[in-house]
XYZ file of C-alpha atoms in Angstrom:
502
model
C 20.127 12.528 -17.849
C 18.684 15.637 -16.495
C 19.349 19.197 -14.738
C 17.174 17.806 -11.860
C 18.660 18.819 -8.547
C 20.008 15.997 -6.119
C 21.582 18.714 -3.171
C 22.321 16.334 -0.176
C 20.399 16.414 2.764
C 21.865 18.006 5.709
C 20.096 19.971 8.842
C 21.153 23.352 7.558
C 19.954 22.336 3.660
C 16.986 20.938 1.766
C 17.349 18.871 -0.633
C 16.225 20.122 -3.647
C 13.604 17.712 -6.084
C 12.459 20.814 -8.755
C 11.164 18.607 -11.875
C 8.816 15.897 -12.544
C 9.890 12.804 -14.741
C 7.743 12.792 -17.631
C 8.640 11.031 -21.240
C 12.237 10.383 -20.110
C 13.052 13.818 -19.019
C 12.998 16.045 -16.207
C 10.856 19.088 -16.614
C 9.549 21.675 -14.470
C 5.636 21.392 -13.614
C 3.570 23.691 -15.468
C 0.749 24.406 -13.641
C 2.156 23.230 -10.549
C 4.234 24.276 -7.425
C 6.864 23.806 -5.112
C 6.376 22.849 -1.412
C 8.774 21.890 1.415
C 8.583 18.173 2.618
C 8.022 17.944 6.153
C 10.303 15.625 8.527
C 7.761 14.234 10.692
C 10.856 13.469 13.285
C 11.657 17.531 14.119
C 8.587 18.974 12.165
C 10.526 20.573 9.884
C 11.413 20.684 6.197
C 14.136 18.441 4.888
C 13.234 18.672 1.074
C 12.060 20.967 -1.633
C 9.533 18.968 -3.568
C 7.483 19.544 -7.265
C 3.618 19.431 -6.998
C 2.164 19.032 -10.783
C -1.033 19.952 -11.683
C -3.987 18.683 -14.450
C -1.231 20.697 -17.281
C 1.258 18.353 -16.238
C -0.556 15.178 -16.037
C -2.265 15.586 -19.400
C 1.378 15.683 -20.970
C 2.847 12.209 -18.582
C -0.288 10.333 -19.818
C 0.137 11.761 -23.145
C 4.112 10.536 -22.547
C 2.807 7.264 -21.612
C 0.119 6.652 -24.314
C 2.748 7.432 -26.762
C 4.584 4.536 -25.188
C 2.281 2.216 -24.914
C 1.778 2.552 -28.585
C 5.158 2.216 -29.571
C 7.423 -0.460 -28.693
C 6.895 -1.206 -25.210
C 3.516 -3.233 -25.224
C 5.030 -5.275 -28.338
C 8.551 -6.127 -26.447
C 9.172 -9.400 -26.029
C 8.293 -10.555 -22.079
C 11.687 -11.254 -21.436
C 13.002 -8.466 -22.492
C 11.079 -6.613 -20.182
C 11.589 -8.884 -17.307
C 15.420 -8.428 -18.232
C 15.166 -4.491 -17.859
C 12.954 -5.066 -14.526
C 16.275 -7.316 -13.056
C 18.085 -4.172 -14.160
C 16.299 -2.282 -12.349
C 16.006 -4.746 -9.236
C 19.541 -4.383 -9.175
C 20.022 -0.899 -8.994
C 16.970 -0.965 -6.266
C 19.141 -2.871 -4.095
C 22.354 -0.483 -4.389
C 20.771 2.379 -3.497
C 18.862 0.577 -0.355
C 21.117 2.623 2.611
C 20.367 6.366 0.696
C 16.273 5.137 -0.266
C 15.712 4.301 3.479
C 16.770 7.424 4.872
C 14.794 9.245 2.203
C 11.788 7.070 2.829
C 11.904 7.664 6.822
C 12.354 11.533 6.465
C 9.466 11.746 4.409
C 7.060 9.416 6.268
C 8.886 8.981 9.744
C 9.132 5.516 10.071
C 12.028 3.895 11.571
C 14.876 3.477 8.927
C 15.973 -0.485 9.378
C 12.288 -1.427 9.144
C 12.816 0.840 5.983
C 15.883 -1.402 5.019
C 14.129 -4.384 5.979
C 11.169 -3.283 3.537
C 13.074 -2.082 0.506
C 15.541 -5.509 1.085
C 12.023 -7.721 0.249
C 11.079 -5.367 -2.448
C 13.926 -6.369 -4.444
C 12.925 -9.860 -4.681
C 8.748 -8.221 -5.612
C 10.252 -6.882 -8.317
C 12.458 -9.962 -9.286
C 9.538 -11.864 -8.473
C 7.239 -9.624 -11.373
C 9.969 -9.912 -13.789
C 9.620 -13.661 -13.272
C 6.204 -13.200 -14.483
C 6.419 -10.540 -17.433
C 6.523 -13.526 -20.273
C 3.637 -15.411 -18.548
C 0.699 -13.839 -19.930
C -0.218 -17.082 -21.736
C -3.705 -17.565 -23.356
C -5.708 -20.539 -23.706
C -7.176 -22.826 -26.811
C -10.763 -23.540 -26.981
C -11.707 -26.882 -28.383
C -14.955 -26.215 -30.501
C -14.847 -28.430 -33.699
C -12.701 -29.069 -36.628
C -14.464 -25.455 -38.508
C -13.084 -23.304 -36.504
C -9.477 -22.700 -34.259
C -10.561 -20.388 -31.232
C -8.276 -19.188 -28.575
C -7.428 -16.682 -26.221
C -4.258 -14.077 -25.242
C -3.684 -11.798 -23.067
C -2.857 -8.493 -23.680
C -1.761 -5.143 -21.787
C -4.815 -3.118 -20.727
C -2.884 0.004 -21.748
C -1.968 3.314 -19.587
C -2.270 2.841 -15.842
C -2.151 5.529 -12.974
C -0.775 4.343 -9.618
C -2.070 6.907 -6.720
C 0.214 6.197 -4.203
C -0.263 6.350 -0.175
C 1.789 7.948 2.281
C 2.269 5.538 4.915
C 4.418 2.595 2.531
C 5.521 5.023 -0.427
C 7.976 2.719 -1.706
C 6.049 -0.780 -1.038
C 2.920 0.388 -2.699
C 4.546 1.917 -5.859
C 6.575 -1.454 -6.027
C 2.915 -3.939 -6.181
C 1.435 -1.326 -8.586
C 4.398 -0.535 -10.715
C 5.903 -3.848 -10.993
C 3.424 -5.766 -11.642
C 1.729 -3.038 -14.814
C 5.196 -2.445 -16.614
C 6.080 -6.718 -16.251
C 2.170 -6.830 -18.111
C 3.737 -4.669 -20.472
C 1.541 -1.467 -19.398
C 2.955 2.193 -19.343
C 2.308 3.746 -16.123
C 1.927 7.467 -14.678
C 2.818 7.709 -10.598
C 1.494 10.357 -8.496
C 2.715 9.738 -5.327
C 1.267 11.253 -1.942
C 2.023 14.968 -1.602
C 3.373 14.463 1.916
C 5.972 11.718 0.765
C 6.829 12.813 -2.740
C 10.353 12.221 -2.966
C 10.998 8.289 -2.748
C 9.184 8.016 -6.234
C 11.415 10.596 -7.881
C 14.102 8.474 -6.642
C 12.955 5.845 -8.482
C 12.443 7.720 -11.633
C 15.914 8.290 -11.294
C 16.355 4.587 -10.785
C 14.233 3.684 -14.119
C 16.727 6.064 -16.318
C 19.528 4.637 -15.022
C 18.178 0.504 -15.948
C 16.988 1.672 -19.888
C 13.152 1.413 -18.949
C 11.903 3.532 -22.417
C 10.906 7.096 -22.243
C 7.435 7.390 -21.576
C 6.976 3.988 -19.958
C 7.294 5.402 -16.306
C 6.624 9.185 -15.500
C 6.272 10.595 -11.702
C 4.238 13.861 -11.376
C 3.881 14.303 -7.707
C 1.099 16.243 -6.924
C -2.282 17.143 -4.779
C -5.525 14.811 -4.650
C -7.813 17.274 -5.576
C -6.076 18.466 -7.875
C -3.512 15.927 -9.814
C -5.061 13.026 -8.319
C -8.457 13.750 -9.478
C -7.200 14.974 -13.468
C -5.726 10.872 -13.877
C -8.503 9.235 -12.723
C -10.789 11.174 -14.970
C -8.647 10.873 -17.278
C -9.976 9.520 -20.880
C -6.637 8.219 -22.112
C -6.113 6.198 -18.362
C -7.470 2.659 -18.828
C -6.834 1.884 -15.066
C -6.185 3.306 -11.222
C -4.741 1.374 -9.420
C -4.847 2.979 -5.895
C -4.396 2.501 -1.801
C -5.354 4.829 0.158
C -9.288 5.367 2.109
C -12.681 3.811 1.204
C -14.347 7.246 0.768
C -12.126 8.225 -1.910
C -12.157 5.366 -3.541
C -16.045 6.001 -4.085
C -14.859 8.969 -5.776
C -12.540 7.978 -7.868
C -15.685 5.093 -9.349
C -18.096 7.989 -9.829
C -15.414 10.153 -11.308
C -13.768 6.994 -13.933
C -17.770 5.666 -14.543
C -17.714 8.330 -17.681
C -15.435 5.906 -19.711
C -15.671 2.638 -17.386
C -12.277 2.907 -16.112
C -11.217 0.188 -14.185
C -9.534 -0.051 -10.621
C -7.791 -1.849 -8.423
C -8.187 -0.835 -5.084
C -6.398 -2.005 -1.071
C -8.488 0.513 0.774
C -7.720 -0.041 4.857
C -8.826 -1.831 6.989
C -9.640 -2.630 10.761
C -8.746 -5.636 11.623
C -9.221 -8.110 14.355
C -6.226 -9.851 16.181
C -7.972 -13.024 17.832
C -6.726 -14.683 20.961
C -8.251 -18.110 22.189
C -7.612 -19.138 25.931
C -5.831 -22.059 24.472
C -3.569 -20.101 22.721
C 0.465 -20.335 23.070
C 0.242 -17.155 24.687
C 3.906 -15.575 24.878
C 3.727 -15.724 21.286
C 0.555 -14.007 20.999
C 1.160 -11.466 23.095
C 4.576 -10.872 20.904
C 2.515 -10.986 17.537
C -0.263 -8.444 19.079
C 2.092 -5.755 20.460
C 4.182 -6.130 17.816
C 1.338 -5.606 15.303
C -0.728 -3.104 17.361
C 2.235 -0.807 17.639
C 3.976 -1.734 13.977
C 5.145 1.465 11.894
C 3.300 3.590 14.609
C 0.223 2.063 13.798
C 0.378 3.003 9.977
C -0.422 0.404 8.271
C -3.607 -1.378 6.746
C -3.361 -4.408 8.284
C -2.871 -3.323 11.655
C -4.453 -5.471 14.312
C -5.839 -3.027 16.124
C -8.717 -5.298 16.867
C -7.182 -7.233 20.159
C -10.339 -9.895 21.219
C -9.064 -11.535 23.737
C -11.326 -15.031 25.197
C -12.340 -13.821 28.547
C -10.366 -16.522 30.740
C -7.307 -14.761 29.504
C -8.270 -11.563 29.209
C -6.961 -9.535 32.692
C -3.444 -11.433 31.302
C -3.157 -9.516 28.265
C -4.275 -6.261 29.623
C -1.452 -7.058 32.073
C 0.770 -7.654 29.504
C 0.017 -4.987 26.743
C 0.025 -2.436 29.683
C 3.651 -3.941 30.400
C 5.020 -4.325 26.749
C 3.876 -0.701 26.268
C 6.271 0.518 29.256
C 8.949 -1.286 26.960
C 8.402 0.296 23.512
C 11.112 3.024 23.097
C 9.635 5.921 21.274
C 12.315 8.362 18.987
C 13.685 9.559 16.556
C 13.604 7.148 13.201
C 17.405 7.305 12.198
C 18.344 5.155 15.431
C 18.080 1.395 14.853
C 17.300 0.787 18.449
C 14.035 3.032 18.497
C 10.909 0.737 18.175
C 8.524 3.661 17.431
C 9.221 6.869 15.327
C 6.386 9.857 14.844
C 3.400 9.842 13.018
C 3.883 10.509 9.107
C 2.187 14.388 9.249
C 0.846 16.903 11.650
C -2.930 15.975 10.746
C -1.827 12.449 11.327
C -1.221 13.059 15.005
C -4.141 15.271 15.520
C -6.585 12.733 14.100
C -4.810 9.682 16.644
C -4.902 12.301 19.732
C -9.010 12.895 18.933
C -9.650 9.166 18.517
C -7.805 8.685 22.017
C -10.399 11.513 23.408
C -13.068 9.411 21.893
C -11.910 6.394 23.864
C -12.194 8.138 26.787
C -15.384 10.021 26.034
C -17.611 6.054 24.735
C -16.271 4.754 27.954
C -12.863 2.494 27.232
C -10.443 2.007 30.161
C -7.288 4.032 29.271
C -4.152 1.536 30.481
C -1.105 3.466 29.088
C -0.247 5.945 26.696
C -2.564 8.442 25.379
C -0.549 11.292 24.995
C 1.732 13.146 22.708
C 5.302 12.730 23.658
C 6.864 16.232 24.748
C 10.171 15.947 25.881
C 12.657 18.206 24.840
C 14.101 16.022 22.056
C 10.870 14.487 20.424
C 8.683 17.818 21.312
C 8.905 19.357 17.647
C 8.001 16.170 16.036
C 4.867 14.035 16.027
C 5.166 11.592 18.390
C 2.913 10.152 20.031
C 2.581 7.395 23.194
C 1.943 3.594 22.548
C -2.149 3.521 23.694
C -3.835 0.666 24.896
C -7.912 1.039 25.704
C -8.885 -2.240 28.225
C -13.122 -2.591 28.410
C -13.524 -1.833 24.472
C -16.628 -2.888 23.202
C -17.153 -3.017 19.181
C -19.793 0.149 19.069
C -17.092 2.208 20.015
C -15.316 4.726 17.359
C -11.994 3.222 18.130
C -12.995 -0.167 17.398
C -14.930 0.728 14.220
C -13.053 3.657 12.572
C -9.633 3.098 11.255
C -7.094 5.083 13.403
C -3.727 4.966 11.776
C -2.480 5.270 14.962
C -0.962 3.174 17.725
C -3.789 2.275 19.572
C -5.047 -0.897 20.430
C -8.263 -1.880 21.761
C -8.551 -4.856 23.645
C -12.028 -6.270 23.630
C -13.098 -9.227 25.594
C -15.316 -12.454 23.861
C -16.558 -15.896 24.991
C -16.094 -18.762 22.432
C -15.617 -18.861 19.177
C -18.918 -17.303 17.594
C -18.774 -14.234 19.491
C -15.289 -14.235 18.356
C -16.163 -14.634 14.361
C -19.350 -12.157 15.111
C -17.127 -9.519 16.622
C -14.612 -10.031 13.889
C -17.072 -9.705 10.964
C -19.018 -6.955 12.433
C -17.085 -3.959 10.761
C -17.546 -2.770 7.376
C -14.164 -3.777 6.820
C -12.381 -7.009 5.659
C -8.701 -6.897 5.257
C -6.581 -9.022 7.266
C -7.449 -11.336 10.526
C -5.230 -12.960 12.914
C -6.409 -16.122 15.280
C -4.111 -17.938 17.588
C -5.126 -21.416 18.692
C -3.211 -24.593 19.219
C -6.719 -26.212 18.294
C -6.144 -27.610 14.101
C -9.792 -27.627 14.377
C -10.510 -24.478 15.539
C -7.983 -22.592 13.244
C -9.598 -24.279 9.780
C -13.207 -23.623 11.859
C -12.781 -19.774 12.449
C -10.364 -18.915 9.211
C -12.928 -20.382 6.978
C -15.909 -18.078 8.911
C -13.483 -14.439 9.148
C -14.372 -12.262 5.997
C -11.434 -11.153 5.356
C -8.665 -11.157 2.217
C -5.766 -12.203 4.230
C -5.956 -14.601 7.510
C -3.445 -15.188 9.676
C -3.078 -18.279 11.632
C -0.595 -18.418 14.943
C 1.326 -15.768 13.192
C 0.733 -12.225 11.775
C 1.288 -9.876 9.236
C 3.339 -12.751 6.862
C 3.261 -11.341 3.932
C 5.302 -12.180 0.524
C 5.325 -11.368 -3.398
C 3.807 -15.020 -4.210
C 0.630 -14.447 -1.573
C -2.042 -12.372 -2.564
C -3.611 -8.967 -0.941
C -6.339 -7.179 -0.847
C -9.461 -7.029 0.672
C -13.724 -8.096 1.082
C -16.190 -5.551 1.444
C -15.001 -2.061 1.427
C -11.229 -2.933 1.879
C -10.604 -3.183 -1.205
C -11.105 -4.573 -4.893
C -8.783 -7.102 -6.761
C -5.518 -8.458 -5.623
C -2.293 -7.285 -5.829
C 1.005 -10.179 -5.590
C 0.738 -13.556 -6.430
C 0.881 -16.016 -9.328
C -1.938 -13.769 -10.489
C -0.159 -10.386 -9.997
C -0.753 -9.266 -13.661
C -4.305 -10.406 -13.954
C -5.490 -6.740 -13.067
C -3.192 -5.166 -15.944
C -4.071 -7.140 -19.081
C -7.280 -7.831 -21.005
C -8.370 -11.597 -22.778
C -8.571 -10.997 -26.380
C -10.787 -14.319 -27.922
C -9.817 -14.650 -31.612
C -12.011 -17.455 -33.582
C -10.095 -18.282 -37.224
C -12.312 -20.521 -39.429
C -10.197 -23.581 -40.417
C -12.667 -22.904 -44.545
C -12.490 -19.497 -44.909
C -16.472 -20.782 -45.805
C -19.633 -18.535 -44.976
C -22.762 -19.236 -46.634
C -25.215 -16.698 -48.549
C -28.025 -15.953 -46.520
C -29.598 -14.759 -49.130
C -30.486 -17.101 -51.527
């Protein structure tokens, strides 16, 4: 297969990851380098890690153009829905080793990394289900003419991949382009590069073609920015912040690339006085705290109807006490570190920015120092009581466990508070008013609304965001949508066209 090197991970040895995947091979980056991969746990390297550079991209997009061209885009759907299953089922055997390489990279706790990469076996089973799909449409015009439509791969696509769900993220961008029958060039995060050369790995071993999937880890400004400029890239598909998503569109306008984009959010949790409260409480403090407050959809947001609100500050100052805060490898941790040392610096300044806009600190706020977590980035569970929607922790997104808990009274201070953020994600509402849950849902602009639950999320729903949160969808009946292009071919029934020249 390759002379990559797979040492095992140990505390007195890195693991070392020294080549890229590009056309089916492993090969040393050209104008790249070599970095350590930093546990976010001890603060410490655990890996030796390949960082490729605009040399090396040119050639995996090269790799993957070449692919494209050849037999890939003309397979057969089920054929490459078979080699996806393949590939599913390899996924799920290497589950145990792809969680603990997932949690030393980004420091989340490994069984919600088990739990994760479990459900992404059935995303990808779910986008081979959908690989010979692509059906077009006829066109009734009259008996001169037979017009119809079909879909078609859009061609090469680069996935940019976040650090804070490595493995999910690759999964909705990769799955869904190579079941479309698109050839696709990864360039993961450079803080969590190794997950996706595991899954290079992964692809040899399940027959996917040479060329079809390549992995050139690598720097934004750098790597990043040579795909999406890239001429021979027909589309980004990319998660990761707002701002650099503006980028990216300025730097892809030259040839119109297009993009998919799931770009944040900051999203409000919202709890009505007739609520079933225990449950709320549960789906808030689960959600505010969630992957230490890494994730998109966080409902960091916490209105709370003013009749109830001294309860929930109550309780989230309580459930806080509770969380227990270490290191990622032990199942009954709730909270592991932030994912990198910027990470944590950026959560401790928004705490200082609570403080400084006037927000009641209730708990938390601090780094955790003791002896064991010290080295790492860990930081406390933080809830801000008195929050009101001007302030920078209500309107920036954090990344960090934080919630602000911000009082309302009825239901269109609750919707007004909700839409006032330049944002538009996910929402949450809990009610045990039908009326009131169809009432506010419909009003929230948002891509995803929860209703007396939170954060459901499967392969057959869709995701993404309004406003700057994102653009397009990723999962869904419609998962391939993004990756193929209608072709409308009109045959004349005659073969007649008349001289307009006579």
């Amino acid at each position: 297969m390759s002379n990559q090197s797979f040492a095992p991970a140990s505390d007195t040895s890195l693991r070392r990851y020294e080549h890229l995947y590009i056309d089916g091979e492993w090969v040393k980056p050209l104008d790249g380098e070599l970095i350590e991969s930093i546990d976010p746990a001890t603060g410490k390297p655990w890996a030796i890690a390949p960082m490729g550079g605009p040399q090396d991209i040119d050639r995996a997009v090269a790799a993957a153009r070449q692919a494209f061209n050849g037999p890939w885009r003309r397979m057969p759907g089920h054929e490459r829905a078979a080699l996806l299953r393949r590939f599913a089922d390899l996924f799920s055997a290497a589950i145990p080793e792809l969680a603990v390489i997932e949690s030393r990279d980004n420091g989340n706790l490994v069984r919600e990394h088990r739990a994760s990469l479990t459900a992404q076996v059935q995303w990808y089973q779910w986008f081979a289900s959908l690989a010979d799909k692509a059906q077009g449409t006829t066109i009734p015009i009259d008996d001169s003419v037979h017009a119809f439509t079909t879909r078609v791969p859009i061609g090469v696509v680069g996935a940019i991949i976040p650090w804070n769900a490595p493995l999910l993220a690759t999964c909705l961008k990769i799955g869904a382009a190579l079941a479309a029958g698109c050839a696709v060039v990864v360039k993961p995060a450079e803080q969590t590069p190794v997950s996706a050369l595991e899954l290079a790995r992964l692809m040899h071993e399940a027959g996917i073609p040479p060329g079809v999937f390549n992995v050139v880890p690598g720097f934004g400004r750098t790597a990043g920015a040579h795909l999406v400029k890239h001429p021979d890239v027909n589309k980004i598909s990319f998660t990761g912040a707002s701002q650099t998503a503006k980028h990216m569109v300025r730097d892809g306008a030259e040839n119109l690339k297009r993009f998919t984009f799931e770009l944040g959010g900051k999203a409000p949790h919202i709890i009505f006085a007739d609520a079933d409260l225990d449950n709320a409480i549960n789906a808030a403090t689960a959600s505010a705290w969630r992957l230490t407050g890494q994730s998109c959809a966080l409902g960091s947001r916490v209105l709370v109807e003013r009749p109830i609100y001294d309860r929930v500050v109550d309780a989230f100052r309580t459930r806080a006490k509770s969380v227990r805060v270490g290191l990622p490898s032990v199942d009954t941790n709730h909270m592991g570190p932030q994912a990198h040392e910027e990470q944590l610096r950026k959560t401790l300044s928004y705490i200082e920015f609570g403080k400084q806009d006037g927000a009641e600190l209730i708990t938390g706020g601090s780094r955790v120092l003791t002896p064991a977590l010290a080295p790492g980035y860990f930081v406390e569970p933080t809830v801000f009581a008195g929050v009101t929607n001007r302030m920078r922790i209500a309107r920036d997104e954090i990344f960090g466990p934080v919630a602000s808990l911000i009082p309302f009274d009825g239901e269109d201070e609750a919707v007004a508070i909700a839409n006032d953020t330049p944002y538009g994600l996910t929402a949450g509402l809990w009610t045990r008013d039908v009326g009131r849950a169809h009432r506010v849902s419909n009003r929230i602009e948002a891509g995803m609304v929860w209703v007396n639950t939170y954060s459901f999320l499967r392969w057959s729903t869709p995701y993404g965001g309004f406003k700057v949160s994102g653009w397009g969808r990723e999962n869904g009946i419609h998962a391939l949508d993004p990756y193929l292009e209608t072709r409308t071919t009109v045959i004349s029934t005659s073969g007649q066209f008349p001289n307009l020249y006579t």
